[in-house]
PDB file of C-alpha atoms in Angstrom:
ATOM      1  CA  MET F   1     -26.549  11.504 -22.457  1.00 42.00           C
ATOM      2  CA  ARG F   2     -22.592  12.547 -23.203  1.00 39.00           C
ATOM      3  CA  ARG F   3     -19.883  11.973 -20.414  1.00 40.00           C
ATOM      4  CA  GLU F   4     -16.616  13.398 -20.123  1.00 38.00           C
ATOM      5  CA  ARG F   5     -13.330  11.387 -18.518  1.00 42.00           C
ATOM      6  CA  ARG F   6     -10.183  13.488 -17.335  1.00 40.00           C
ATOM      7  CA  ILE F   7      -7.013  11.817 -17.548  1.00 38.00           C
ATOM      8  CA  VAL F   8      -3.882  13.598 -16.688  1.00 33.00           C
ATOM      9  CA  GLY F   9      -5.077  16.920 -17.592  1.00 27.00           C
ATOM     10  CA  ARG F  10      -6.573  16.003 -20.925  1.00 27.00           C
ATOM     11  CA  TRP F  11     -10.104  15.396 -21.857  1.00 28.00           C
ATOM     12  CA  GLN F  12     -11.472  12.217 -23.329  1.00 34.00           C
ATOM     13  CA  ARG F  13     -15.277  11.635 -24.411  1.00 33.00           C
ATOM     14  CA  SER F  14     -16.909   8.341 -24.093  1.00 35.00           C
ATOM     15  CA  SER F  15     -20.369   6.977 -24.057  1.00 32.00           C
ATOM     16  CA  ASP F  16     -22.646   5.936 -21.578  1.00 33.00           C
ATOM     17  CA  GLU F  17     -21.228   2.745 -21.128  1.00 31.00           C
ATOM     18  CA  PHE F  18     -17.757   3.779 -20.732  1.00 28.00           C
ATOM     19  CA  PRO F  19     -16.038   0.785 -19.281  1.00 30.00           C
ATOM     20  CA  VAL F  20     -14.221   1.101 -15.871  1.00 30.00           C
ATOM     21  CA  GLU F  21     -13.023  -1.374 -13.673  1.00 31.00           C
ATOM     22  CA  ALA F  22     -13.222  -0.224  -9.981  1.00 31.00           C
ATOM     23  CA  ILE F  23     -10.829  -2.441  -8.124  1.00 32.00           C
ATOM     24  CA  GLY F  24      -8.817  -2.115  -5.059  1.00 35.00           C
ATOM     25  CA  GLN F  25      -6.939  -4.270  -2.566  1.00 46.00           C
ATOM     26  CA  SER F  26      -8.404  -6.262  -0.186  1.00 41.00           C
ATOM     27  CA  LEU F  27     -10.072  -3.911   2.462  1.00 57.00           C
ATOM     28  CA  CYS F  28      -7.960  -1.220   2.257  1.00 58.00           C
ATOM     29  CA  GLY F  29      -5.084  -2.688   1.255  1.00 47.00           C
ATOM     30  CA  CYS F  30      -2.990   0.010  -0.947  1.00 46.00           C
ATOM     31  CA  GLY F  31       1.201   1.079  -0.863  1.00 49.00           C
ATOM     32  CA  VAL F  32       2.752   4.556  -0.099  1.00 48.00           C
ATOM     33  CA  ILE F  33       5.775   5.710  -0.521  1.00 46.00           C
ATOM     34  CA  GLY F  34       5.226   9.008  -2.528  1.00 43.00           C
ATOM     35  CA  LYS F  35       1.958  11.231  -2.643  1.00 43.00           C
ATOM     36  CA  ARG F  36       0.311  11.987  -6.048  1.00 41.00           C
ATOM     37  CA  VAL F  37      -1.973   9.779  -8.595  1.00 43.00           C
ATOM     38  CA  VAL F  38      -3.831  10.068 -11.441  1.00 45.00           C
ATOM     39  CA  GLU F  39      -7.289  10.681 -11.136  1.00 46.00           C
ATOM     40  CA  SER F  40      -9.800  10.396 -13.809  1.00 47.00           C
ATOM     41  CA  ARG F  41     -13.512  12.004 -12.780  1.00 44.00           C
ATOM     42  CA  ILE F  42     -16.827  11.093 -14.356  1.00 46.00           C
ATOM     43  CA  MET F  43     -20.319  12.544 -12.923  1.00 45.00           C
ATOM     44  CA  GLY F  44     -18.676  13.477  -9.391  1.00 61.00           C
ATOM     45  CA  MET F  45     -16.903  10.460  -8.974  1.00 74.00           C
ATOM     46  CA  THR F  46     -13.139  10.500  -8.356  1.00 80.00           C
ATOM     47  CA  TYR F  47     -11.516   7.204 -10.490  1.00 83.00           C
ATOM     48  CA  PHE F  48      -8.029   6.790  -9.325  1.00 84.00           C
ATOM     49  CA  LYS F  49      -5.400   5.085 -11.815  1.00 86.00           C
ATOM     50  CA  ARG F  50      -3.338   2.148 -10.140  1.00 88.00           C
ATOM     51  CA  TYR F  51      -0.927  -0.593 -11.395  1.00 92.00           C
ATOM     52  CA  ARG F  52      -1.394  -4.192 -10.348  1.00 95.00           C
ATOM     53  CA  MET F  53       2.290  -5.105 -10.145  1.00 96.00           C
ATOM     54  CA  GLU F  54       3.361  -9.153 -10.041  1.00 97.00           C
ATOM     55  CA  PHE F  55       6.348 -11.130  -8.756  1.00 96.00           C
ATOM     56  CA  ASP F  56       7.277 -14.565  -9.338  1.00 95.00           C
ATOM     57  CA  LEU F  57       8.470 -15.659  -5.840  1.00 94.00           C
ATOM     58  CA  ARG F  58      10.143 -18.703  -7.469  1.00 89.00           C
ATOM     59  CA  ASP F  59      12.727 -15.743  -8.974  1.00 82.00           C
ATOM     60  CA  TRP F  60      13.251 -14.124  -5.762  1.00 78.00           C
ATOM     61  CA  ARG F  61      16.636 -14.258  -5.055  1.00 74.00           C
ATOM     62  CA  GLY F  62      16.497 -11.767  -1.781  1.00 69.00           C
ATOM     63  CA  GLY F  63      17.927 -12.688   1.571  1.00 66.00           C
ATOM     64  CA  ASP F  64      17.808 -11.310   5.123  1.00 70.00           C
ATOM     65  CA  GLN F  65      18.815  -7.600   4.960  1.00 75.00           C
ATOM     66  CA  GLY F  66      19.835  -5.813   7.955  1.00 85.00           C
ATOM     67  CA  VAL F  67      17.849  -2.693   9.163  1.00 91.00           C
ATOM     68  CA  PRO F  68      19.927   0.611   9.115  1.00 93.00           C
ATOM     69  CA  ILE F  69      21.361   1.643  12.659  1.00 92.00           C
ATOM     70  CA  GLY F  70      18.736   2.985  15.210  1.00 93.00           C
ATOM     71  CA  TYR F  71      15.679   0.443  13.737  1.00 96.00           C
ATOM     72  CA  GLU F  72      14.423  -2.846  14.481  1.00 96.00           C
ATOM     73  CA  LEU F  73      12.740  -5.305  12.447  1.00 96.00           C
ATOM     74  CA  LEU F  74       9.604  -7.186  14.177  1.00 97.00           C
ATOM     75  CA  PRO F  75       7.831 -10.399  12.997  1.00 97.00           C
ATOM     76  CA  TYR F  76       3.957 -10.331  13.665  1.00 98.00           C
ATOM     77  CA  ALA F  77       2.407 -10.933  16.830  1.00 97.00           C
ATOM     78  CA  SER F  78      -0.964 -10.237  17.966  1.00 95.00           C
ATOM     79  CA  GLY F  79       0.480  -7.731  20.944  1.00 97.00           C
ATOM     80  CA  LEU F  80       2.077  -5.313  17.932  1.00 98.00           C
ATOM     81  CA  LEU F  81      -1.299  -4.523  16.262  1.00 97.00           C
ATOM     82  CA  ARG F  82      -1.564  -1.093  17.892  1.00 97.00           C
ATOM     83  CA  GLU F  83       1.784  -0.452  16.843  1.00 97.00           C
ATOM     84  CA  HIS F  84       0.937  -1.424  13.129  1.00 98.00           C
ATOM     85  CA  ALA F  85      -1.834   1.106  13.200  1.00 97.00           C
ATOM     86  CA  ILE F  86      -0.031   3.605  14.642  1.00 97.00           C
ATOM     87  CA  ALA F  87       2.462   2.867  11.222  1.00 97.00           C
ATOM     88  CA  LYS F  88      -0.158   2.721   9.373  1.00 95.00           C
ATOM     89  CA  PHE F  89      -2.046   5.979  10.581  1.00 96.00           C
ATOM     90  CA  ASN F  90       1.172   8.055  10.114  1.00 95.00           C
ATOM     91  CA  SER F  91       2.514   6.545   6.515  1.00 93.00           C
ATOM     92  CA  PHE F  92      -1.154   6.831   4.654  1.00 89.00           C
ATOM     93  CA  ARG F  93      -3.042  10.138   6.935  1.00 89.00           C
ATOM     94  CA  GLN F  94      -1.279  12.913   4.167  1.00 86.00           C
ATOM     95  CA  GLU F  95      -1.516  10.718   1.188  1.00 81.00           C
ATOM     96  CA  LEU F  96      -4.624  11.025  -1.350  1.00 71.00           C
ATOM     97  CA  ASP F  97      -4.828   7.280  -0.537  1.00 74.00           C
ATOM     98  CA  ALA F  98      -6.747   8.405   2.588  1.00 77.00           C
ATOM     99  CA  ASP F  99      -9.193   9.691   0.676  1.00 71.00           C
ATOM    100  CA  VAL F 100     -10.119   6.585  -1.043  1.00 72.00           C
ATOM    101  CA  PHE F 101      -9.642   4.830   1.568  1.00 79.00           C
ATOM    102  CA  PRO F 102     -10.833   6.884   4.745  1.00 82.00           C
ATOM    103  CA  CYS F 103     -10.587   4.391   7.223  1.00 89.00           C
ATOM    104  CA  LEU F 104      -6.484   5.214   6.942  1.00 89.00           C
ATOM    105  CA  SER F 105      -7.155   8.984   7.552  1.00 89.00           C
ATOM    106  CA  ARG F 106      -8.387   7.866  11.475  1.00 92.00           C
ATOM    107  CA  ARG F 107      -6.252   6.135  13.959  1.00 94.00           C
ATOM    108  CA  ASP F 108      -9.251   4.054  15.201  1.00 94.00           C
ATOM    109  CA  GLY F 109      -9.679   3.369  11.534  1.00 94.00           C
ATOM    110  CA  CYS F 110      -6.777   1.910  10.987  1.00 95.00           C
ATOM    111  CA  LEU F 111      -6.562  -0.362  14.232  1.00 96.00           C
ATOM    112  CA  ARG F 112     -10.038  -1.776  13.135  1.00 96.00           C
ATOM    113  CA  LEU F 113      -8.305  -2.419   9.584  1.00 95.00           C
ATOM    114  CA  MET F 114      -5.550  -4.445  11.557  1.00 96.00           C
ATOM    115  CA  ARG F 115      -7.724  -6.415  13.564  1.00 96.00           C
ATOM    116  CA  GLU F 116      -9.759  -7.350  10.132  1.00 96.00           C
ATOM    117  CA  ILE F 117      -7.019  -7.955   8.377  1.00 96.00           C
ATOM    118  CA  THR F 118      -5.224 -10.425  10.886  1.00 97.00           C
ATOM    119  CA  ASN F 119      -8.707 -12.200  11.809  1.00 97.00           C
ATOM    120  CA  ARG F 120      -8.862 -13.172   8.391  1.00 96.00           C
ATOM    121  CA  LYS F 121      -8.739 -16.952   6.974  1.00 96.00           C
ATOM    122  CA  ASP F 122      -6.402 -16.392   4.903  1.00 97.00           C
ATOM    123  CA  PHE F 123      -3.920 -13.984   6.680  1.00 98.00           C
ATOM    124  CA  VAL F 124      -0.090 -14.629   6.470  1.00 98.00           C
ATOM    125  CA  PRO F 125       1.598 -13.963   9.717  1.00 98.00           C
ATOM    126  CA  GLY F 126       5.105 -14.448   8.097  1.00 97.00           C
ATOM    127  CA  ALA F 127       4.747 -12.146   5.304  1.00 98.00           C
ATOM    128  CA  THR F 128       3.361  -9.472   7.889  1.00 98.00           C
ATOM    129  CA  TRP F 129       6.687  -7.224   9.449  1.00 98.00           C
ATOM    130  CA  LEU F 130       7.201  -3.902  11.187  1.00 98.00           C
ATOM    131  CA  ILE F 131       9.745  -1.477  11.444  1.00 98.00           C
ATOM    132  CA  ARG F 132      10.338   0.824  14.646  1.00 97.00           C
ATOM    133  CA  PHE F 133      12.791   3.510  15.202  1.00 97.00           C
ATOM    134  CA  ARG F 134      14.668   3.913  18.624  1.00 92.00           C
ATOM    135  CA  GLN F 135      15.639   7.111  19.249  1.00 86.00           C
ATOM    136  CA  THR F 136      17.381   8.433  22.802  1.00 85.00           C
ATOM    137  CA  ASN F 137      15.560  11.605  24.319  1.00 83.00           C
ATOM    138  CA  PRO F 138      18.261  13.887  24.983  1.00 83.00           C
ATOM    139  CA  THR F 139      16.976  15.575  28.415  1.00 86.00           C
ATOM    140  CA  THR F 140      15.757  12.021  29.952  1.00 87.00           C
ATOM    141  CA  GLY F 141      18.344   9.696  28.552  1.00 84.00           C
ATOM    142  CA  THR F 142      15.098   7.245  28.374  1.00 90.00           C
ATOM    143  CA  VAL F 143      14.970   5.232  24.955  1.00 88.00           C
ATOM    144  CA  GLN F 144      11.480   5.857  23.058  1.00 90.00           C
ATOM    145  CA  SER F 145      11.052   3.809  20.176  1.00 93.00           C
ATOM    146  CA  LEU F 146       8.248   4.617  17.332  1.00 95.00           C
ATOM    147  CA  ALA F 147       6.416   1.961  14.552  1.00 97.00           C
ATOM    148  CA  VAL F 148       7.341   3.626  11.251  1.00 97.00           C
ATOM    149  CA  GLY F 149       7.256   1.340   8.702  1.00 97.00           C
ATOM    150  CA  THR F 150       4.466  -1.817   8.149  1.00 97.00           C
ATOM    151  CA  ILE F 151       3.590  -4.335   5.749  1.00 97.00           C
ATOM    152  CA  GLN F 152       0.814  -7.223   5.768  1.00 98.00           C
ATOM    153  CA  GLY F 153       0.169 -10.116   3.876  1.00 98.00           C
ATOM    154  CA  LEU F 154      -2.623 -12.266   2.675  1.00 98.00           C
ATOM    155  CA  SER F 155      -3.040 -15.516   0.864  1.00 97.00           C
ATOM    156  CA  THR F 156      -5.828 -14.853  -1.758  1.00 93.00           C
ATOM    157  CA  ASP F 157      -6.372 -17.243  -4.863  1.00 92.00           C
ATOM    158  CA  GLY F 158      -2.909 -19.064  -4.588  1.00 93.00           C
ATOM    159  CA  TRP F 159      -0.950 -15.118  -4.480  1.00 96.00           C
ATOM    160  CA  GLY F 160       0.328 -13.778  -1.654  1.00 98.00           C
ATOM    161  CA  SER F 161      -1.504 -10.250  -1.533  1.00 97.00           C
ATOM    162  CA  ILE F 162       0.672  -7.119  -0.174  1.00 96.00           C
ATOM    163  CA  GLN F 163      -1.575  -5.000   1.528  1.00 92.00           C
ATOM    164  CA  ASN F 164      -0.666  -1.505   3.161  1.00 88.00           C
ATOM    165  CA  LEU F 165       2.658  -1.352   2.946  1.00 93.00           C
ATOM    166  CA  GLY F 166       3.812   2.240   4.863  1.00 93.00           C
ATOM    167  CA  VAL F 167       6.411   3.958   5.798  1.00 95.00           C
ATOM    168  CA  ASP F 168       6.410   6.963   7.972  1.00 96.00           C
ATOM    169  CA  PRO F 169       7.329  10.310   5.841  1.00 94.00           C
ATOM    170  CA  ALA F 170      10.012  10.892   8.113  1.00 95.00           C
ATOM    171  CA  HIS F 171      12.103   7.622   7.478  1.00 96.00           C
ATOM    172  CA  ARG F 172      11.440   7.252   3.898  1.00 92.00           C
ATOM    173  CA  GLY F 173      14.794   6.650   1.533  1.00 91.00           C
ATOM    174  CA  LYS F 174      16.568   4.680   4.329  1.00 93.00           C
ATOM    175  CA  GLY F 175      15.776   1.466   2.650  1.00 92.00           C
ATOM    176  CA  ILE F 176      12.100   0.501   4.782  1.00 94.00           C
ATOM    177  CA  GLY F 177      10.463  -0.214   1.961  1.00 92.00           C
ATOM    178  CA  SER F 178      12.759  -2.729   0.567  1.00 92.00           C
ATOM    179  CA  ILE F 179      13.059  -4.683   3.664  1.00 94.00           C
ATOM    180  CA  LEU F 180       9.922  -4.944   4.477  1.00 95.00           C
ATOM    181  CA  LEU F 181       8.660  -6.174   0.884  1.00 94.00           C
ATOM    182  CA  SER F 182      11.474  -8.538   0.986  1.00 93.00           C
ATOM    183  CA  LYS F 183      10.602 -10.244   4.651  1.00 95.00           C
ATOM    184  CA  ALA F 184       6.945 -10.315   2.974  1.00 96.00           C
ATOM    185  CA  ALA F 185       8.242 -12.292  -0.059  1.00 95.00           C
ATOM    186  CA  MET F 186      10.000 -14.857   2.566  1.00 94.00           C
ATOM    187  CA  GLY F 187       7.244 -14.851   4.366  1.00 96.00           C
ATOM    188  CA  PHE F 188       4.881 -15.852   1.328  1.00 97.00           C
ATOM    189  CA  ARG F 189       7.113 -18.327   0.148  1.00 95.00           C
ATOM    190  CA  ALA F 190       7.523 -20.188   3.541  1.00 95.00           C
ATOM    191  CA  ALA F 191       3.476 -20.513   3.318  1.00 96.00           C
ATOM    192  CA  GLY F 192       4.138 -22.388  -0.339  1.00 96.00           C
ATOM    193  CA  LEU F 193       3.115 -19.573  -2.173  1.00 97.00           C
ATOM    194  CA  GLU F 194       4.872 -18.894  -5.672  1.00 95.00           C
ATOM    195  CA  ARG F 195       3.551 -15.503  -6.801  1.00 97.00           C
ATOM    196  CA  MET F 196       2.861 -12.314  -5.200  1.00 97.00           C
ATOM    197  CA  HIS F 197       1.126  -8.813  -5.900  1.00 97.00           C
ATOM    198  CA  LEU F 198       0.329  -5.585  -4.861  1.00 95.00           C
ATOM    199  CA  GLU F 199      -1.395  -2.432  -6.408  1.00 91.00           C
ATOM    200  CA  VAL F 200       0.215   1.310  -6.794  1.00 87.00           C
ATOM    201  CA  THR F 201      -0.927   4.832  -8.074  1.00 82.00           C
ATOM    202  CA  THR F 202       0.562   5.328 -11.098  1.00 84.00           C
ATOM    203  CA  GLU F 203       1.982   8.638 -10.416  1.00 74.00           C
ATOM    204  CA  ASN F 204       3.631   6.978  -7.385  1.00 79.00           C
ATOM    205  CA  THR F 205       6.767   7.262  -9.415  1.00 83.00           C
ATOM    206  CA  GLY F 206       9.120   6.228  -6.435  1.00 82.00           C
ATOM    207  CA  ALA F 207       7.226   3.362  -5.288  1.00 83.00           C
ATOM    208  CA  VAL F 208       6.738   1.831  -9.176  1.00 88.00           C
ATOM    209  CA  ARG F 209      10.362   2.442  -9.443  1.00 89.00           C
ATOM    210  CA  LEU F 210      11.692  -0.040  -6.155  1.00 89.00           C
ATOM    211  CA  TYR F 211       9.374  -2.128  -7.279  1.00 92.00           C
ATOM    212  CA  GLU F 212      10.855  -2.769 -10.426  1.00 93.00           C
ATOM    213  CA  ARG F 213      14.283  -2.707  -8.909  1.00 90.00           C
ATOM    214  CA  LEU F 214      13.125  -5.282  -7.285  1.00 88.00           C
ATOM    215  CA  GLY F 215      11.732  -7.325  -9.816  1.00 90.00           C
ATOM    216  CA  PHE F 216       8.133  -6.697  -9.914  1.00 95.00           C
ATOM    217  CA  LYS F 217       6.304  -6.210 -13.372  1.00 95.00           C
ATOM    218  CA  ARG F 218       3.414  -4.202 -14.394  1.00 95.00           C
ATOM    219  CA  SER F 219       0.561  -6.563 -15.419  1.00 94.00           C
ATOM    220  CA  ASN F 220      -2.805  -4.360 -15.553  1.00 92.00           C
ATOM    221  CA  VAL F 221      -4.269  -1.319 -14.864  1.00 93.00           C
ATOM    222  CA  VAL F 222      -7.085  -0.975 -12.708  1.00 88.00           C
ATOM    223  CA  TYR F 223      -9.043   1.649 -11.330  1.00 86.00           C
ATOM    224  CA  LYS F 224     -10.057   2.786  -7.809  1.00 79.00           C
ATOM    225  CA  ALA F 225     -13.747   4.560  -7.402  1.00 76.00           C
ATOM    226  CA  ALA F 226     -14.200   6.906  -4.477  1.00 68.00           C
ATOM    227  CA  GLU F 227     -16.573   9.697  -4.334  1.00 65.00           C
ATOM    228  CA  ILE F 228     -14.474  12.745  -3.444  1.00 62.00           C
ATOM    229  CA  ALA F 229     -15.609  15.854  -2.298  1.00 52.00           C
ATOM    230  CA  GLY F 230     -15.349  18.544  -4.676  1.00 49.00           C
ATOM    231  CA  ALA F 231     -15.180  16.507  -7.609  1.00 50.00           C
ATOM    232  CA  LYS F 232     -17.079  17.925 -10.296  1.00 53.00           C
ATOM    233  CA  SER F 233     -19.475  16.428 -12.769  1.00 48.00           C
TER     234      SER F 233
END
């Protein structure tokens, strides 16, 4: 039986033993700053092509970055789990990552994921940060806070592993992703880790540029498998 694989608009034939390494971040881990992904379809199964990107923390030269006016940066605290979940949900719900990781498309799924991450033995609190945006209601004069950015970190096999870097679409382009990554890197270093990694979809060019500008290197191409409604064999 002959199978076909669709990669970026062209068809390639492959044998029944076509090797696909279906790998994703731990739990529902992923990073979102853009929307598009590269897809491969085989027998109704969709494979999302992703870069694994790595950084040697011994080369880290970043320091504390100030947040833009109107924003505040908060370290991990158990009382902030719901706000992390809100930021995660608003960051991912309109992205294709929510098809790959269905928990990201639901508020309760994002809260459950936050609980799973923070209950792990390899959870790194110092690499887990939240950014809020503060705005004043022009009618009432009251100040409202909205969670708009989140990042979490794990320590896996001697690596700092970035989980769910997410920025609310309405607050992208303000350096929030860079600030969160910088704080996570500092947290990993404080935990004694010398390397960190993350994964990103290959056509999420905005995120790839950000990571490369900060010094991340592409180390591997991996594939995340998912059954997507409407995928054709």
